[in-house]
Amino acid sequence: MSTTRLLVNFSKYTTLETDRLVLKPLSINDLDDYHEYSGDEETLKYDYLPHKTLKESEEGLVTWYLSAPLGKYGLFLKSSGKLIGNINFRPETNEKVFIGYTLNKKFWKRGYATEALQKLISLSFNQSNIKQILAKVHSEDRASIALLIKLGFSLVNIESNVKHYRGYTFDELTYEKRKDN
């Protein structure tokens, strides 16, 4: 099933706000803040390989965010305009999306990821036909697991021996939140 209708619907929501955050598309002007976390080993421990140079971050920003921005939001502090992370959803069908997020480690444990996810979940369930939101998580990423459970997600699948970019294998957990829950 085509996800075009879902993307058209979400194109109306280019900027979202929470109490402390503005969720909006990234631009090349965000490169320094983006590199601050996309080049950090600890921030990306369970995600992609950190960018070693500003040029790598620039290429990642352009390739991943600027070339196809729909459903991808930077997390900007309202107080300063600083980019502190990103959140995105990838439509699987018009009723099912995968979400993902990255938050600069300097801003962990302050509720920003909770705030951003709550906003995107609310938008997904209230302004579209989305009925199911899924998130894939590294089995050792305790903070993300706790966050998803706190927001009402349930474990629905464990895929064992998944090959990580870094060369090791791990269990990948899939969590789900349904509109009717």
Tab-separated table of N, CA and C in Angstrom:
chain	number	residue	atom	x	y	z
A	1	MET	N	0.843	-1.178	0.000
A	1	MET	CA	0.000	0.000	0.000
A	1	MET	C	0.892	1.247	0.000
A	2	SER	N	0.561	2.190	-0.781
A	2	SER	CA	1.330	3.422	-0.891
A	2	SER	C	1.222	4.248	0.387
A	3	THR	N	2.324	4.876	0.742
A	3	THR	CA	2.316	5.753	1.917
A	3	THR	C	2.206	7.218	1.514
A	4	THR	N	1.968	7.480	0.254
A	4	THR	CA	1.913	8.855	-0.245
A	4	THR	C	0.872	9.687	0.485
A	5	ARG	N	-0.326	9.144	0.688
A	5	ARG	CA	-1.396	9.889	1.361
A	5	ARG	C	-0.973	10.295	2.773
A	6	LEU	N	-0.322	9.390	3.467
A	6	LEU	CA	0.150	9.687	4.818
A	6	LEU	C	1.182	10.808	4.790
A	7	LEU	N	2.120	10.738	3.861
A	7	LEU	CA	3.140	11.779	3.759
A	7	LEU	C	2.535	13.120	3.366
A	8	VAL	N	1.552	13.109	2.484
A	8	VAL	CA	0.861	14.353	2.120
A	8	VAL	C	0.219	14.954	3.364
A	9	ASN	N	-0.430	14.127	4.164
A	9	ASN	CA	-1.062	14.608	5.391
A	9	ASN	C	-0.025	15.220	6.334
A	10	PHE	N	1.102	14.537	6.515
A	10	PHE	CA	2.118	15.043	7.432
A	10	PHE	C	2.854	16.262	6.886
A	11	SER	N	2.786	16.499	5.590
A	11	SER	CA	3.444	17.680	5.028
A	11	SER	C	2.823	18.968	5.561
A	12	LYS	N	1.621	18.882	6.107
A	12	LYS	CA	0.958	20.050	6.703
A	12	LYS	C	1.572	20.426	8.045
A	13	TYR	N	2.329	19.506	8.640
A	13	TYR	CA	2.861	19.702	9.987
A	13	TYR	C	4.380	19.806	9.943
A	14	THR	N	4.868	20.866	9.327
A	14	THR	CA	6.318	21.008	9.209
A	14	THR	C	6.945	21.489	10.506
A	15	THR	N	6.186	22.183	11.333
A	15	THR	CA	6.695	22.648	12.618
A	15	THR	C	5.707	22.269	13.708
A	16	LEU	N	6.235	21.647	14.763
A	16	LEU	CA	5.433	21.251	15.917
A	16	LEU	C	6.057	21.872	17.157
A	17	GLU	N	5.249	22.119	18.168
A	17	GLU	CA	5.786	22.697	19.401
A	17	GLU	C	5.319	21.922	20.613
A	18	THR	N	6.200	21.851	21.605
A	18	THR	CA	5.868	21.330	22.923
A	18	THR	C	6.171	22.464	23.898
A	19	ASP	N	6.092	22.195	25.178
A	19	ASP	CA	6.382	23.244	26.158
A	19	ASP	C	7.794	23.805	26.007
A	20	ARG	N	8.763	22.925	25.749
A	20	ARG	CA	10.163	23.360	25.720
A	20	ARG	C	10.861	23.190	24.382
A	21	LEU	N	10.189	22.556	23.425
A	21	LEU	CA	10.841	22.221	22.161
A	21	LEU	C	10.072	22.730	20.956
A	22	VAL	N	10.820	22.965	19.896
A	22	VAL	CA	10.246	23.164	18.568
A	22	VAL	C	10.770	22.007	17.727
A	23	LEU	N	9.861	21.271	17.115
A	23	LEU	CA	10.217	20.179	16.217
A	23	LEU	C	10.016	20.698	14.805
A	24	LYS	N	11.103	20.748	14.042
A	24	LYS	CA	11.020	21.281	12.683
A	24	LYS	C	12.118	20.659	11.835
A	25	PRO	N	12.000	20.797	10.517
A	25	PRO	CA	13.038	20.240	9.642
A	25	PRO	C	14.405	20.866	9.916
A	26	LEU	N	15.434	20.076	9.727
A	26	LEU	CA	16.797	20.573	9.867
A	26	LEU	C	17.198	21.325	8.612
A	27	SER	N	18.208	22.161	8.751
A	27	SER	CA	18.778	22.856	7.599
A	27	SER	C	20.297	22.754	7.691
A	28	ILE	N	20.966	23.129	6.643
A	28	ILE	CA	22.426	23.082	6.635
A	28	ILE	C	23.006	23.998	7.711
A	29	ASN	N	22.241	24.997	8.133
A	29	ASN	CA	22.687	25.896	9.201
A	29	ASN	C	22.768	25.200	10.559
A	30	ASP	N	22.204	24.000	10.669
A	30	ASP	CA	22.224	23.243	11.921
A	30	ASP	C	23.417	22.296	12.006
A	31	LEU	N	24.312	22.385	11.045
A	31	LEU	CA	25.406	21.424	10.935
A	31	LEU	C	26.247	21.314	12.204
A	32	ASP	N	26.639	22.417	12.811
A	32	ASP	CA	27.505	22.340	13.994
A	32	ASP	C	26.823	21.606	15.145
A	33	ASP	N	25.562	21.939	15.421
A	33	ASP	CA	24.827	21.248	16.488
A	33	ASP	C	24.612	19.782	16.131
A	34	TYR	N	24.302	19.512	14.876
A	34	TYR	CA	24.107	18.136	14.416
A	34	TYR	C	25.396	17.331	14.608
A	35	HIS	N	26.518	17.918	14.236
A	35	HIS	CA	27.801	17.218	14.368
A	35	HIS	C	28.142	16.967	15.838
A	36	GLU	N	27.707	17.859	16.712
A	36	GLU	CA	27.989	17.698	18.143
A	36	GLU	C	27.484	16.350	18.652
A	37	TYR	N	26.313	15.921	18.199
A	37	TYR	CA	25.831	14.607	18.646
A	37	TYR	C	26.039	13.499	17.617
A	38	SER	N	26.064	13.824	16.329
A	38	SER	CA	26.255	12.761	15.327
A	38	SER	C	27.709	12.296	15.276
A	39	GLY	N	28.583	13.036	15.910
A	39	GLY	CA	29.977	12.636	15.989
A	39	GLY	C	30.361	12.088	17.354
A	40	ASP	N	29.370	11.895	18.226
A	40	ASP	CA	29.653	11.484	19.600
A	40	ASP	C	29.412	9.986	19.807
A	41	GLU	N	30.429	9.301	20.237
A	41	GLU	CA	30.380	7.848	20.432
A	41	GLU	C	29.304	7.433	21.440
A	42	GLU	N	29.243	8.087	22.575
A	42	GLU	CA	28.278	7.686	23.609
A	42	GLU	C	26.837	7.935	23.173
A	43	THR	N	26.589	9.076	22.544
A	43	THR	CA	25.241	9.380	22.061
A	43	THR	C	24.767	8.310	21.085
A	44	LEU	N	25.667	7.818	20.250
A	44	LEU	CA	25.296	6.886	19.180
A	44	LEU	C	25.649	5.433	19.478
A	45	LYS	N	25.858	5.122	20.730
A	45	LYS	CA	26.285	3.778	21.122
A	45	LYS	C	25.433	2.674	20.500
A	46	TYR	N	24.123	2.876	20.419
A	46	TYR	CA	23.220	1.848	19.890
A	46	TYR	C	22.681	2.209	18.511
A	47	ASP	N	23.263	3.177	17.886
A	47	ASP	CA	22.748	3.688	16.618
A	47	ASP	C	23.818	3.529	15.540
A	48	TYR	N	23.907	4.484	14.664
A	48	TYR	CA	24.877	4.423	13.571
A	48	TYR	C	26.274	4.784	14.062
A	49	LEU	N	27.264	4.528	13.217
A	49	LEU	CA	28.639	4.871	13.566
A	49	LEU	C	28.783	6.386	13.609
A	50	PRO	N	29.461	6.917	14.624
A	50	PRO	CA	29.616	8.369	14.716
A	50	PRO	C	30.395	8.935	13.531
A	51	HIS	N	30.040	10.133	13.163
A	51	HIS	CA	30.768	10.828	12.101
A	51	HIS	C	32.099	11.299	12.668
A	52	LYS	N	33.156	11.038	11.947
A	52	LYS	CA	34.488	11.406	12.427
A	52	LYS	C	34.839	12.854	12.113
A	53	THR	N	34.231	13.390	11.078
A	53	THR	CA	34.568	14.746	10.654
A	53	THR	C	33.295	15.552	10.416
A	54	LEU	N	33.462	16.860	10.375
A	54	LEU	CA	32.340	17.743	10.061
A	54	LEU	C	31.818	17.448	8.654
A	55	LYS	N	32.714	17.098	7.755
A	55	LYS	CA	32.311	16.757	6.382
A	55	LYS	C	31.400	15.525	6.365
A	56	GLU	N	31.724	14.505	7.163
A	56	GLU	CA	30.854	13.325	7.252
A	56	GLU	C	29.477	13.710	7.786
A	57	SER	N	29.452	14.573	8.791
A	57	SER	CA	28.167	15.025	9.339
A	57	SER	C	27.384	15.811	8.300
A	58	GLU	N	28.077	16.636	7.545
A	58	GLU	CA	27.413	17.401	6.489
A	58	GLU	C	26.779	16.457	5.465
A	59	GLU	N	27.522	15.435	5.072
A	59	GLU	CA	26.989	14.464	4.113
A	59	GLU	C	25.795	13.714	4.700
A	60	GLY	N	25.878	13.340	5.974
A	60	GLY	CA	24.767	12.660	6.632
A	60	GLY	C	23.540	13.542	6.736
A	61	LEU	N	23.743	14.793	7.089
A	61	LEU	CA	22.641	15.750	7.206
A	61	LEU	C	21.938	15.929	5.865
A	62	VAL	N	22.714	16.107	4.823
A	62	VAL	CA	22.131	16.312	3.490
A	62	VAL	C	21.446	15.037	2.995
A	63	THR	N	22.119	13.906	3.120
A	63	THR	CA	21.578	12.643	2.609
A	63	THR	C	20.334	12.193	3.364
A	64	TRP	N	20.377	12.230	4.680
A	64	TRP	CA	19.279	11.685	5.477
A	64	TRP	C	18.155	12.690	5.703
A	65	TYR	N	18.485	13.932	6.000
A	65	TYR	CA	17.454	14.896	6.402
A	65	TYR	C	17.022	15.863	5.303
A	66	LEU	N	17.950	16.430	4.590
A	66	LEU	CA	17.595	17.480	3.636
A	66	LEU	C	17.042	16.931	2.329
A	67	SER	N	17.474	15.752	1.922
A	67	SER	CA	17.008	15.211	0.640
A	67	SER	C	15.576	14.683	0.710
A	68	ALA	N	15.120	14.293	1.881
A	68	ALA	CA	13.751	13.771	2.052
A	68	ALA	C	13.275	14.116	3.462
A	69	PRO	N	12.856	15.356	3.685
A	69	PRO	CA	12.585	15.826	5.043
A	69	PRO	C	11.258	15.395	5.676
A	70	LEU	N	10.289	14.921	4.899
A	70	LEU	CA	8.981	14.608	5.478
A	70	LEU	C	9.085	13.522	6.542
A	71	GLY	N	8.496	13.801	7.700
A	71	GLY	CA	8.508	12.857	8.805
A	71	GLY	C	9.768	12.911	9.640
A	72	LYS	N	10.653	13.850	9.342
A	72	LYS	CA	11.917	13.975	10.069
A	72	LYS	C	11.987	15.359	10.700
A	73	TYR	N	12.196	15.383	11.997
A	73	TYR	CA	12.199	16.646	12.727
A	73	TYR	C	13.462	16.779	13.568
A	74	GLY	N	14.030	17.981	13.572
A	74	GLY	CA	15.060	18.304	14.531
A	74	GLY	C	14.378	18.708	15.824
A	75	LEU	N	15.035	18.452	16.949
A	75	LEU	CA	14.527	18.871	18.252
A	75	LEU	C	15.315	20.104	18.671
A	76	PHE	N	14.645	21.240	18.686
A	76	PHE	CA	15.290	22.515	18.991
A	76	PHE	C	14.760	23.051	20.315
A	77	LEU	N	15.659	23.510	21.174
A	77	LEU	CA	15.236	24.134	22.422
A	77	LEU	C	14.559	25.460	22.115
A	78	LYS	N	13.380	25.676	22.680
A	78	LYS	CA	12.706	26.963	22.497
A	78	LYS	C	13.536	28.088	23.097
A	79	SER	N	14.184	27.806	24.212
A	79	SER	CA	14.902	28.849	24.942
A	79	SER	C	16.107	29.399	24.195
A	80	SER	N	16.763	28.579	23.372
A	80	SER	CA	18.001	29.020	22.723
A	80	SER	C	18.042	28.768	21.213
A	81	GLY	N	17.166	27.921	20.714
A	81	GLY	CA	17.209	27.551	19.299
A	81	GLY	C	18.215	26.461	18.983
A	82	LYS	N	18.883	25.928	20.012
A	82	LYS	CA	19.899	24.894	19.805
A	82	LYS	C	19.260	23.574	19.390
A	83	LEU	N	19.840	22.939	18.378
A	83	LEU	CA	19.444	21.599	17.963
A	83	LEU	C	20.039	20.601	18.948
A	84	ILE	N	19.179	19.770	19.573
A	84	ILE	CA	19.669	18.813	20.570
A	84	ILE	C	19.426	17.354	20.169
A	85	GLY	N	18.792	17.142	19.039
A	85	GLY	CA	18.533	15.774	18.606
A	85	GLY	C	17.578	15.757	17.438
A	86	ASN	N	17.059	14.576	17.158
A	86	ASN	CA	16.093	14.447	16.070
A	86	ASN	C	15.129	13.314	16.370
A	87	ILE	N	14.008	13.368	15.709
A	87	ILE	CA	12.994	12.328	15.814
A	87	ILE	C	12.405	12.161	14.423
A	88	ASN	N	12.067	10.938	14.087
A	88	ASN	CA	11.523	10.715	12.752
A	88	ASN	C	10.554	9.554	12.766
A	89	PHE	N	9.726	9.523	11.763
A	89	PHE	CA	8.907	8.343	11.556
A	89	PHE	C	9.007	7.940	10.101
A	90	ARG	N	8.977	6.642	9.902
A	90	ARG	CA	9.074	6.070	8.563
A	90	ARG	C	7.810	5.263	8.313
A	91	PRO	N	6.972	5.731	7.404
A	91	PRO	CA	5.736	4.997	7.123
A	91	PRO	C	6.016	3.622	6.521
A	92	GLU	N	5.369	2.637	7.066
A	92	GLU	CA	5.404	1.283	6.520
A	92	GLU	C	4.174	1.085	5.633
A	93	THR	N	3.045	1.566	6.127
A	93	THR	CA	1.784	1.615	5.380
A	93	THR	C	1.107	2.922	5.783
A	94	ASN	N	-0.079	3.181	5.301
A	94	ASN	CA	-0.802	4.387	5.718
A	94	ASN	C	-1.318	4.284	7.144
A	95	GLU	N	-1.230	3.098	7.746
A	95	GLU	CA	-1.716	2.911	9.111
A	95	GLU	C	-0.623	2.501	10.085
A	96	LYS	N	0.589	2.309	9.607
A	96	LYS	CA	1.675	1.828	10.463
A	96	LYS	C	2.963	2.590	10.166
A	97	VAL	N	3.616	3.090	11.242
A	97	VAL	CA	4.884	3.802	11.092
A	97	VAL	C	5.902	3.275	12.100
A	98	PHE	N	7.167	3.396	11.735
A	98	PHE	CA	8.272	3.156	12.654
A	98	PHE	C	8.790	4.515	13.104
A	99	ILE	N	9.097	4.632	14.389
A	99	ILE	CA	9.685	5.870	14.885
A	99	ILE	C	11.120	5.609	15.320
A	100	GLY	N	11.908	6.663	15.288
A	100	GLY	CA	13.274	6.604	15.765
A	100	GLY	C	13.656	7.965	16.310
A	101	TYR	N	14.648	7.993	17.170
A	101	TYR	CA	15.045	9.260	17.775
A	101	TYR	C	16.485	9.171	18.259
A	102	THR	N	17.125	10.314	18.291
A	102	THR	CA	18.478	10.458	18.816
A	102	THR	C	18.511	11.755	19.602
A	103	LEU	N	19.107	11.716	20.773
A	103	LEU	CA	19.206	12.907	21.615
A	103	LEU	C	20.652	13.079	22.067
A	104	ASN	N	21.188	14.273	21.862
A	104	ASN	CA	22.530	14.623	22.315
A	104	ASN	C	22.662	14.249	23.792
A	105	LYS	N	23.719	13.512	24.147
A	105	LYS	CA	23.877	13.025	25.523
A	105	LYS	C	23.890	14.154	26.553
A	106	LYS	N	24.257	15.352	26.144
A	106	LYS	CA	24.272	16.486	27.074
A	106	LYS	C	22.869	16.845	27.556
A	107	PHE	N	21.842	16.295	26.889
A	107	PHE	CA	20.456	16.640	27.220
A	107	PHE	C	19.643	15.423	27.671
A	108	TRP	N	20.335	14.326	27.988
A	108	TRP	CA	19.662	13.135	28.491
A	108	TRP	C	19.073	13.400	29.874
A	109	LYS	N	18.074	12.632	30.224
A	109	LYS	CA	17.453	12.613	31.556
A	109	LYS	C	16.826	13.946	31.946
A	110	ARG	N	16.315	14.668	30.957
A	110	ARG	CA	15.618	15.932	31.226
A	110	ARG	C	14.196	15.923	30.676
A	111	GLY	N	13.771	14.794	30.118
A	111	GLY	CA	12.406	14.673	29.616
A	111	GLY	C	12.186	15.153	28.193
A	112	TYR	N	13.244	15.535	27.499
A	112	TYR	CA	13.072	16.042	26.136
A	112	TYR	C	12.593	14.953	25.169
A	113	ALA	N	13.159	13.763	25.276
A	113	ALA	CA	12.733	12.676	24.383
A	113	ALA	C	11.275	12.313	24.649
A	114	THR	N	10.889	12.280	25.912
A	114	THR	CA	9.492	12.005	26.270
A	114	THR	C	8.574	13.040	25.641
A	115	GLU	N	8.935	14.296	25.790
A	115	GLU	CA	8.130	15.406	25.257
A	115	GLU	C	7.968	15.306	23.734
A	116	ALA	N	9.065	15.046	23.054
A	116	ALA	CA	9.028	14.966	21.586
A	116	ALA	C	8.224	13.754	21.119
A	117	LEU	N	8.442	12.614	21.757
A	117	LEU	CA	7.699	11.411	21.375
A	117	LEU	C	6.207	11.571	21.634
A	118	GLN	N	5.854	12.150	22.776
A	118	GLN	CA	4.430	12.369	23.067
A	118	GLN	C	3.784	13.221	21.984
A	119	LYS	N	4.479	14.238	21.533
A	119	LYS	CA	3.937	15.114	20.490
A	119	LYS	C	3.741	14.351	19.183
A	120	LEU	N	4.743	13.585	18.787
A	120	LEU	CA	4.642	12.849	17.528
A	120	LEU	C	3.594	11.732	17.608
A	121	ILE	N	3.488	11.082	18.755
A	121	ILE	CA	2.459	10.049	18.946
A	121	ILE	C	1.076	10.672	18.848
A	122	SER	N	0.882	11.787	19.536
A	122	SER	CA	-0.413	12.476	19.507
A	122	SER	C	-0.775	12.891	18.083
A	123	LEU	N	0.162	13.485	17.387
A	123	LEU	CA	-0.081	13.893	16.000
A	123	LEU	C	-0.419	12.679	15.137
A	124	SER	N	0.340	11.618	15.300
A	124	SER	CA	0.126	10.416	14.489
A	124	SER	C	-1.265	9.835	14.691
A	125	PHE	N	-1.687	9.718	15.925
A	125	PHE	CA	-2.979	9.092	16.207
A	125	PHE	C	-4.167	10.030	15.998
A	126	ASN	N	-3.972	11.318	16.192
A	126	ASN	CA	-5.099	12.254	16.132
A	126	ASN	C	-5.269	12.970	14.802
A	127	GLN	N	-4.235	13.032	13.979
A	127	GLN	CA	-4.318	13.785	12.731
A	127	GLN	C	-4.086	12.920	11.496
A	128	SER	N	-4.166	11.617	11.662
A	128	SER	CA	-3.951	10.724	10.517
A	128	SER	C	-4.689	9.414	10.761
A	129	ASN	N	-4.538	8.497	9.843
A	129	ASN	CA	-5.146	7.169	9.974
A	129	ASN	C	-4.212	6.164	10.629
A	130	ILE	N	-3.108	6.632	11.191
A	130	ILE	CA	-2.147	5.725	11.808
A	130	ILE	C	-2.813	5.007	12.979
A	131	LYS	N	-2.649	3.693	12.983
A	131	LYS	CA	-3.222	2.870	14.047
A	131	LYS	C	-2.145	2.144	14.851
A	132	GLN	N	-0.914	2.141	14.324
A	132	GLN	CA	0.159	1.383	14.960
A	132	GLN	C	1.485	2.125	14.790
A	133	ILE	N	2.190	2.308	15.914
A	133	ILE	CA	3.523	2.910	15.902
A	133	ILE	C	4.485	1.868	16.453
A	134	LEU	N	5.564	1.638	15.728
A	134	LEU	CA	6.565	0.655	16.123
A	134	LEU	C	7.909	1.338	16.338
A	135	ALA	N	8.702	0.778	17.236
A	135	ALA	CA	10.063	1.261	17.468
A	135	ALA	C	10.965	0.048	17.657
A	136	LYS	N	12.088	0.043	16.968
A	136	LYS	CA	13.081	-1.026	17.124
A	136	LYS	C	14.188	-0.503	18.026
A	137	VAL	N	14.561	-1.327	19.010
A	137	VAL	CA	15.501	-0.890	20.040
A	137	VAL	C	16.547	-1.976	20.284
A	138	HIS	N	17.776	-1.546	20.464
A	138	HIS	CA	18.862	-2.434	20.864
A	138	HIS	C	18.524	-2.967	22.260
A	139	SER	N	18.726	-4.253	22.484
A	139	SER	CA	18.332	-4.884	23.751
A	139	SER	C	19.059	-4.327	24.973
A	140	GLU	N	20.193	-3.689	24.788
A	140	GLU	CA	20.927	-3.119	25.921
A	140	GLU	C	20.631	-1.638	26.139
A	141	ASP	N	19.806	-1.050	25.303
A	141	ASP	CA	19.483	0.376	25.414
A	141	ASP	C	18.357	0.562	26.437
A	142	ARG	N	18.722	0.447	27.700
A	142	ARG	CA	17.748	0.477	28.801
A	142	ARG	C	16.952	1.778	28.858
A	143	ALA	N	17.584	2.891	28.551
A	143	ALA	CA	16.876	4.181	28.613
A	143	ALA	C	15.758	4.243	27.575
A	144	SER	N	16.030	3.797	26.357
A	144	SER	CA	14.991	3.811	25.319
A	144	SER	C	13.880	2.819	25.637
A	145	ILE	N	14.246	1.663	26.146
A	145	ILE	CA	13.234	0.672	26.526
A	145	ILE	C	12.320	1.250	27.601
A	146	ALA	N	12.912	1.859	28.631
A	146	ALA	CA	12.112	2.451	29.715
A	146	ALA	C	11.213	3.568	29.190
A	147	LEU	N	11.729	4.378	28.284
A	147	LEU	CA	10.940	5.472	27.706
A	147	LEU	C	9.735	4.931	26.944
A	148	LEU	N	9.956	3.937	26.119
A	148	LEU	CA	8.852	3.377	25.337
A	148	LEU	C	7.790	2.752	26.239
A	149	ILE	N	8.215	2.034	27.255
A	149	ILE	CA	7.259	1.435	28.194
A	149	ILE	C	6.479	2.528	28.917
A	150	LYS	N	7.173	3.575	29.347
A	150	LYS	CA	6.520	4.709	30.020
A	150	LYS	C	5.431	5.325	29.141
A	151	LEU	N	5.659	5.342	27.830
A	151	LEU	CA	4.702	5.939	26.899
A	151	LEU	C	3.652	4.941	26.395
A	152	GLY	N	3.614	3.757	27.007
A	152	GLY	CA	2.555	2.802	26.692
A	152	GLY	C	2.859	1.817	25.589
A	153	PHE	N	4.111	1.710	25.193
A	153	PHE	CA	4.498	0.727	24.186
A	153	PHE	C	4.649	-0.649	24.844
A	154	SER	N	4.397	-1.683	24.073
A	154	SER	CA	4.539	-3.064	24.544
A	154	SER	C	5.509	-3.808	23.634
A	155	LEU	N	6.268	-4.701	24.233
A	155	LEU	CA	7.192	-5.536	23.467
A	155	LEU	C	6.395	-6.526	22.625
A	156	VAL	N	6.656	-6.555	21.312
A	156	VAL	CA	5.918	-7.462	20.427
A	156	VAL	C	6.825	-8.433	19.671
A	157	ASN	N	8.132	-8.186	19.672
A	157	ASN	CA	9.016	-9.090	18.941
A	157	ASN	C	10.449	-8.948	19.434
A	158	ILE	N	11.155	-10.067	19.428
A	158	ILE	CA	12.592	-10.081	19.707
A	158	ILE	C	13.258	-10.796	18.541
A	159	GLU	N	14.115	-10.078	17.855
A	159	GLU	CA	14.883	-10.686	16.765
A	159	GLU	C	16.303	-10.905	17.273
A	160	SER	N	16.700	-12.153	17.363
A	160	SER	CA	18.007	-12.502	17.917
A	160	SER	C	19.102	-12.436	16.865
A	161	ASN	N	20.297	-12.203	17.351
A	161	ASN	CA	21.507	-12.241	16.521
A	161	ASN	C	21.474	-11.304	15.323
A	162	VAL	N	21.007	-10.097	15.548
A	162	VAL	CA	21.017	-9.073	14.501
A	162	VAL	C	22.440	-8.529	14.386
A	163	LYS	N	22.911	-8.376	13.181
A	163	LYS	CA	24.267	-7.862	12.951
A	163	LYS	C	24.248	-6.338	13.058
A	164	HIS	N	25.062	-5.797	13.953
A	164	HIS	CA	25.168	-4.351	14.135
A	164	HIS	C	26.240	-3.802	13.206
A	165	TYR	N	26.113	-2.520	12.866
A	165	TYR	CA	27.112	-1.854	12.015
A	165	TYR	C	28.518	-2.014	12.574
A	166	ARG	N	28.611	-2.111	13.872
A	166	ARG	CA	29.918	-2.155	14.524
A	166	ARG	C	30.527	-3.551	14.523
A	167	GLY	N	29.812	-4.522	13.948
A	167	GLY	CA	30.384	-5.847	13.776
A	167	GLY	C	29.930	-6.902	14.768
A	168	TYR	N	29.232	-6.555	15.823
A	168	TYR	CA	28.776	-7.555	16.782
A	168	TYR	C	27.299	-7.875	16.539
A	169	THR	N	26.813	-8.918	17.191
A	169	THR	CA	25.393	-9.259	17.085
A	169	THR	C	24.689	-8.901	18.389
A	170	PHE	N	23.403	-8.649	18.296
A	170	PHE	CA	22.605	-8.280	19.467
A	170	PHE	C	21.159	-8.685	19.224
A	171	ASP	N	20.360	-8.593	20.263
A	171	ASP	CA	18.924	-8.818	20.122
A	171	ASP	C	18.258	-7.475	19.849
A	172	GLU	N	17.424	-7.440	18.811
A	172	GLU	CA	16.688	-6.223	18.476
A	172	GLU	C	15.244	-6.406	18.939
A	173	LEU	N	14.803	-5.490	19.780
A	173	LEU	CA	13.457	-5.547	20.339
A	173	LEU	C	12.544	-4.625	19.548
A	174	THR	N	11.345	-5.086	19.268
A	174	THR	CA	10.353	-4.242	18.608
A	174	THR	C	9.235	-3.963	19.596
A	175	TYR	N	8.989	-2.677	19.817
A	175	TYR	CA	7.907	-2.226	20.695
A	175	TYR	C	6.810	-1.616	19.842
A	176	GLU	N	5.585	-1.728	20.338
A	176	GLU	CA	4.423	-1.274	19.583
A	176	GLU	C	3.480	-0.481	20.486
A	177	LYS	N	2.900	0.545	19.902
A	177	LYS	CA	1.804	1.276	20.543
A	177	LYS	C	0.684	1.341	19.519
A	178	ARG	N	-0.506	0.945	19.952
A	178	ARG	CA	-1.676	0.961	19.068
A	178	ARG	C	-2.603	2.097	19.459
A	179	LYS	N	-3.278	2.620	18.472
A	179	LYS	CA	-4.201	3.731	18.699
A	179	LYS	C	-5.294	3.349	19.689
A	180	ASP	N	-5.736	2.116	19.654
A	180	ASP	CA	-6.834	1.692	20.517
A	180	ASP	C	-6.405	1.326	21.931
A	181	ASN	N	-5.108	1.456	22.253
A	181	ASN	CA	-4.632	1.146	23.616
A	181	ASN	C	-4.596	2.375	24.478
